[in-house]
Short mmCIF file of C-alpha atoms in Angstrom, two decimals:
data_model
loop_
_atom_site.label_atom_id
_atom_site.label_comp_id
_atom_site.label_asym_id
_atom_site.label_seq_id
_atom_site.Cartn_x
_atom_site.Cartn_y
_atom_site.Cartn_z
CA MET A 1 149.29 142.71 59.43
CA ASN A 2 152.07 140.50 58.25
CA SER A 3 150.58 139.14 54.85
CA ILE A 4 147.78 140.66 51.86
CA THR A 5 146.24 138.01 49.86
CA LEU A 6 145.81 139.26 45.36
CA GLY A 7 143.66 136.67 44.34
CA ARG A 8 146.21 133.14 44.36
CA VAL A 9 148.65 135.19 45.70
CA THR A 10 149.66 135.76 49.46
CA VAL A 11 152.25 138.19 49.88
CA ALA A 12 155.01 138.32 53.03
CA LEU A 13 154.74 141.91 54.67
CA PRO A 14 158.15 144.05 55.99
CA ARG A 15 158.20 143.04 59.99
CA LEU A 16 158.03 146.79 60.82
CA ASN A 17 155.12 146.09 64.18
CA GLU A 18 157.02 142.97 65.66
CA PRO A 19 157.39 143.16 69.51
CA GLY A 20 160.08 145.27 70.45
CA LEU A 21 160.71 146.56 66.96
CA TYR A 22 162.16 149.83 67.31
CA LEU A 23 163.20 151.58 64.62
CA SER A 24 165.53 154.56 64.87
CA ASN A 25 166.31 157.67 62.91
CA VAL A 26 168.79 157.94 61.01
CA THR A 27 169.81 160.74 58.63
CA THR A 28 171.36 158.77 55.41
CA LEU A 29 170.99 155.10 53.81
CA GLU A 30 174.69 155.18 53.27
CA SER A 31 176.67 153.36 55.50
CA ALA A 32 180.41 152.42 55.91
CA ARG A 33 179.84 149.28 57.09
CA GLY A 34 177.39 148.83 53.66
CA LEU A 35 174.81 148.15 56.66
CA VAL A 36 171.25 149.45 57.63
CA GLN A 37 169.14 148.43 59.38
CA ASP A 38 166.26 148.80 61.66
CA PHE A 39 166.01 152.12 60.83
CA GLN A 40 163.78 154.81 59.06
CA TYR A 41 164.32 157.45 57.05
CA GLY A 42 162.43 160.04 54.83
CA ASP A 43 160.35 163.22 54.36
CA THR A 44 163.90 164.68 52.30
CA ASP A 45 164.49 166.03 49.21
CA LEU A 46 167.78 164.80 47.28
CA ARG A 47 169.19 165.79 43.79
CA ASP A 48 170.27 161.96 44.27
CA LEU A 49 170.62 158.60 46.18
CA ASP A 50 173.23 155.62 44.90
CA LEU A 51 173.51 152.77 47.17
CA ALA A 52 176.17 150.31 45.81
CA GLU A 53 176.94 147.13 47.77
CA THR A 54 174.28 148.05 50.30
CA ARG A 55 172.03 145.86 52.86
CA LEU A 56 168.82 148.48 53.85
CA ILE A 57 167.04 145.48 56.87
CA THR A 58 164.21 146.24 58.26
CA GLY A 59 163.27 150.11 58.39
CA ARG A 60 160.85 152.32 56.18
CA VAL A 61 161.58 154.91 53.73
CA THR A 62 158.97 157.70 53.86
CA GLY A 63 158.20 161.09 51.73
CA LEU A 64 161.46 160.59 50.17
CA ARG A 65 161.80 162.40 46.88
CA THR A 66 165.29 162.18 44.61
CA ASP A 67 165.70 162.95 41.18
CA ARG A 68 168.76 160.06 40.90
CA PHE A 69 167.86 156.47 42.29
CA GLN A 70 170.21 153.75 42.07
CA LEU A 71 170.94 150.61 43.71
CA ASP A 72 173.18 148.35 42.25
CA GLN A 73 173.86 145.06 44.08
CA VAL A 74 171.55 145.68 47.15
CA ARG A 75 170.18 143.46 49.57
CA LEU A 76 166.47 145.44 50.76
CA ASP A 77 164.99 142.64 53.76
CA SER A 78 161.59 144.04 55.16
CA VAL A 79 161.76 147.40 53.93
CA GLU A 80 159.04 149.49 52.93
CA PHE A 81 158.86 152.54 51.17
CA ASP A 82 155.85 155.01 51.13
CA THR A 83 154.90 158.22 49.39
CA CYS A 84 158.22 158.38 47.57
CA ASP A 85 158.93 160.38 44.65
CA LEU A 86 162.23 157.89 43.18
CA ALA A 87 163.15 159.91 39.62
CA ALA A 88 165.41 157.82 36.80
CA ALA A 89 165.32 155.02 39.44
CA ARG A 90 167.91 152.32 38.50
CA VAL A 91 168.44 148.58 39.88
CA THR A 92 170.23 146.29 39.08
CA ASP A 93 171.94 142.59 40.32
CA SER A 94 170.04 143.51 44.08
CA LYS A 95 168.24 141.28 45.94
CA LEU A 96 164.59 142.42 47.64
CA SER A 97 162.50 140.37 49.99
CA ARG A 98 159.31 140.98 51.64
CA VAL A 99 159.89 143.96 50.47
CA VAL A 100 156.60 147.07 49.47
CA PHE A 101 156.15 150.04 47.48
CA ARG A 102 153.23 151.65 48.60
CA ASN A 103 152.01 155.14 46.29
CA CYS A 104 155.08 155.61 45.03
CA LYS A 105 155.72 156.76 41.76
CA ILE A 106 159.06 155.03 40.36
CA MET A 107 158.28 156.06 36.56
CA GLY A 108 160.30 155.46 33.22
CA ALA A 109 162.76 153.25 36.03
CA THR A 110 164.90 150.11 34.71
CA ILE A 111 164.85 147.45 37.00
CA THR A 112 167.49 144.87 35.28
CA GLY A 113 168.93 141.18 36.53
CA THR A 114 166.91 141.91 40.11
CA ALA A 115 165.14 138.89 42.31
CA LEU A 116 162.39 139.59 43.75
CA ASP A 117 160.99 138.00 46.81
CA ASN A 118 157.72 139.17 48.63
CA VAL A 119 157.83 142.26 47.07
CA LEU A 120 154.40 144.12 46.86
CA PHE A 121 153.66 147.15 44.57
CA ASP A 122 150.54 149.09 45.77
CA ASN A 123 148.72 151.85 44.13
CA CYS A 124 152.40 152.84 42.23
CA LYS A 125 153.03 154.94 38.78
CA LEU A 126 155.39 152.92 36.94
CA ASP A 127 154.57 154.17 33.88
CA TYR A 128 157.15 153.71 30.85
CA SER A 129 159.51 151.59 33.42
CA ALA A 130 161.46 148.57 32.30
CA PHE A 131 161.86 144.97 33.35
CA GLU A 132 164.91 143.62 32.47
CA GLN A 133 165.54 139.49 33.62
CA VAL A 134 163.44 140.16 36.75
CA ARG A 135 162.46 136.60 38.48
CA ALA A 136 160.41 135.65 40.88
CA THR A 137 162.15 134.39 42.96
CA GLY A 138 159.01 134.31 45.65
CA PRO A 139 155.42 135.90 45.26
CA VAL A 140 155.45 139.14 43.95
CA ALA A 141 152.21 141.40 43.40
CA PHE A 142 151.25 144.65 41.59
CA THR A 143 148.11 146.16 43.05
CA LYS A 144 146.06 149.02 41.31
CA CYS A 145 149.23 150.44 39.53
CA VAL A 146 150.29 152.19 36.40
CA LEU A 147 152.32 150.17 33.94
CA THR A 148 151.58 152.28 30.69
CA GLU A 149 154.21 151.65 28.21
CA ALA A 150 156.54 149.60 30.95
CA SER A 151 157.94 146.40 29.29
CA PHE A 152 158.67 142.89 30.65
CA VAL A 153 161.71 141.21 28.49
CA GLY A 154 163.56 138.10 29.48
CA CYS A 155 162.21 138.06 32.87
CA ASP A 156 159.87 135.38 34.95
CA LEU A 157 157.41 136.08 36.99
CA THR A 158 156.07 133.10 37.76
CA GLY A 159 152.97 132.46 39.85
CA SER A 160 152.80 136.31 40.18
CA VAL A 161 149.63 138.90 40.48
CA LEU A 162 149.09 142.26 38.42
CA ASP A 163 145.46 142.84 40.13
CA THR A 164 143.31 146.04 38.98
CA CYS A 165 146.44 147.42 37.00
CA THR A 166 146.34 150.14 33.94
CA LEU A 167 148.15 148.65 30.75
CA ARG A 168 147.75 150.65 28.45
CA LEU A 169 150.49 149.29 25.87
CA THR A 170 152.02 147.26 28.32
CA GLU A 171 154.84 144.72 27.05
CA PHE A 172 155.40 141.90 27.42
CA GLY A 173 158.53 139.94 25.60
CA ARG A 174 159.97 136.76 26.03
CA GLY A 175 159.88 135.76 29.57
CA LYS A 176 158.44 133.71 31.63
CA TYR A 177 154.79 134.09 32.48
CA GLN A 178 153.47 130.49 33.64
CA GLY A 179 150.18 131.06 36.08
CA LEU A 180 150.60 135.61 35.89
CA ASP A 181 147.39 136.21 37.13
CA LEU A 182 145.77 138.96 34.58
CA ARG A 183 142.02 138.66 35.73
CA SER A 184 140.66 141.87 36.97
CA ASN A 185 142.77 144.12 34.63
CA ASP A 186 141.42 145.80 31.02
CA LEU A 187 143.97 143.38 28.09
CA THR A 188 142.84 144.75 25.28
CA THR A 189 145.67 146.72 24.91
CA LEU A 190 148.69 144.74 25.68
CA ARG A 191 151.54 144.13 23.83
CA GLY A 192 153.02 141.13 23.01
CA VAL A 193 150.10 139.08 23.59
CA ALA A 194 151.69 135.91 22.09
CA HIS A 195 154.11 135.76 24.85
CA LEU A 196 152.00 134.41 27.45
CA ALA A 197 151.81 131.27 27.33
CA LYS A 198 149.52 129.34 30.26
CA VAL A 199 148.31 132.59 32.09
CA VAL A 200 145.52 133.25 34.01
CA ILE A 201 142.57 134.97 33.13
CA ASP A 202 139.10 134.89 33.18
CA ARG A 203 136.29 133.69 30.53
CA THR A 204 135.08 137.09 29.68
CA GLN A 205 139.17 138.13 29.23
CA GLN A 206 139.19 136.14 26.01
CA ALA A 207 137.53 138.61 23.98
CA GLU A 208 140.12 141.36 25.42
CA LEU A 209 142.89 138.97 24.30
CA ALA A 210 142.39 137.94 21.04
CA GLU A 211 141.16 142.90 20.44
CA ALA A 212 144.84 143.06 21.62
CA LEU A 213 146.72 140.32 19.33
CA ILE A 214 144.45 141.71 16.14
CA THR A 215 145.62 144.90 17.03
CA GLU A 216 149.58 143.28 17.40
CA LEU A 217 148.87 142.11 14.04
CA ASP A 218 147.35 144.78 11.94
CA VAL A 219 145.18 142.44 9.71
CA THR A 220 142.82 143.91 7.73
CA PHE A 221 139.45 142.62 7.99
CA ALA A 222 138.38 142.44 4.17
CA ASP A 223 134.59 144.70 4.56
CA THR A 224 136.58 146.80 4.93
CA PHE A 225 138.43 147.06 1.31
CA ASP A 226 137.17 149.71 -0.62
CA ASP A 227 135.52 147.48 -4.04
CA ARG A 228 135.02 150.25 -5.83
#
């Protein structure tokens, strides 16, 4: 399967099953040349994984567990992360193309100044994560993810999709969200509803957005006053 369609968004997946492609087992993702290609890496416990000015091209990372995961000015092309625990993740000034995070724990992450092009987060835990100045330069999808108290600030998620996600107290700050597909989610506890201009919802979700806005505005209903 070369792509997956969620709502109105079709995400191109990593090319890891191409005829004749062989992924070599590697013991590290660091390289003096700044390039690791056609690789398979994982089932490893690390204290730190800190990559800077590196390119990872066509590879699979499985079962990686690290106490500190940091990517700075890193380019990922056609890479899959499966069942990884990427604690304290920090991704800055990077570009991800045809990248999948599947069944991963990326809680408390900070992703800043990063471009996402054909990126899929599938069944990931992203609680308390902060997305800042993140740009969807191509299709981006979150499906069956937990985004409790996650935040999006200054992001451009135009045309992206959140599919069947947990959005409890998820906050949307100023940004561009035109065409962001929020169908199939419970929107009642969203924060920053006023910033979600031109998103896509079902008609049945109008009441959910209204409830979220009323909660955010902290309004008082007249019939709750004690007139005694």
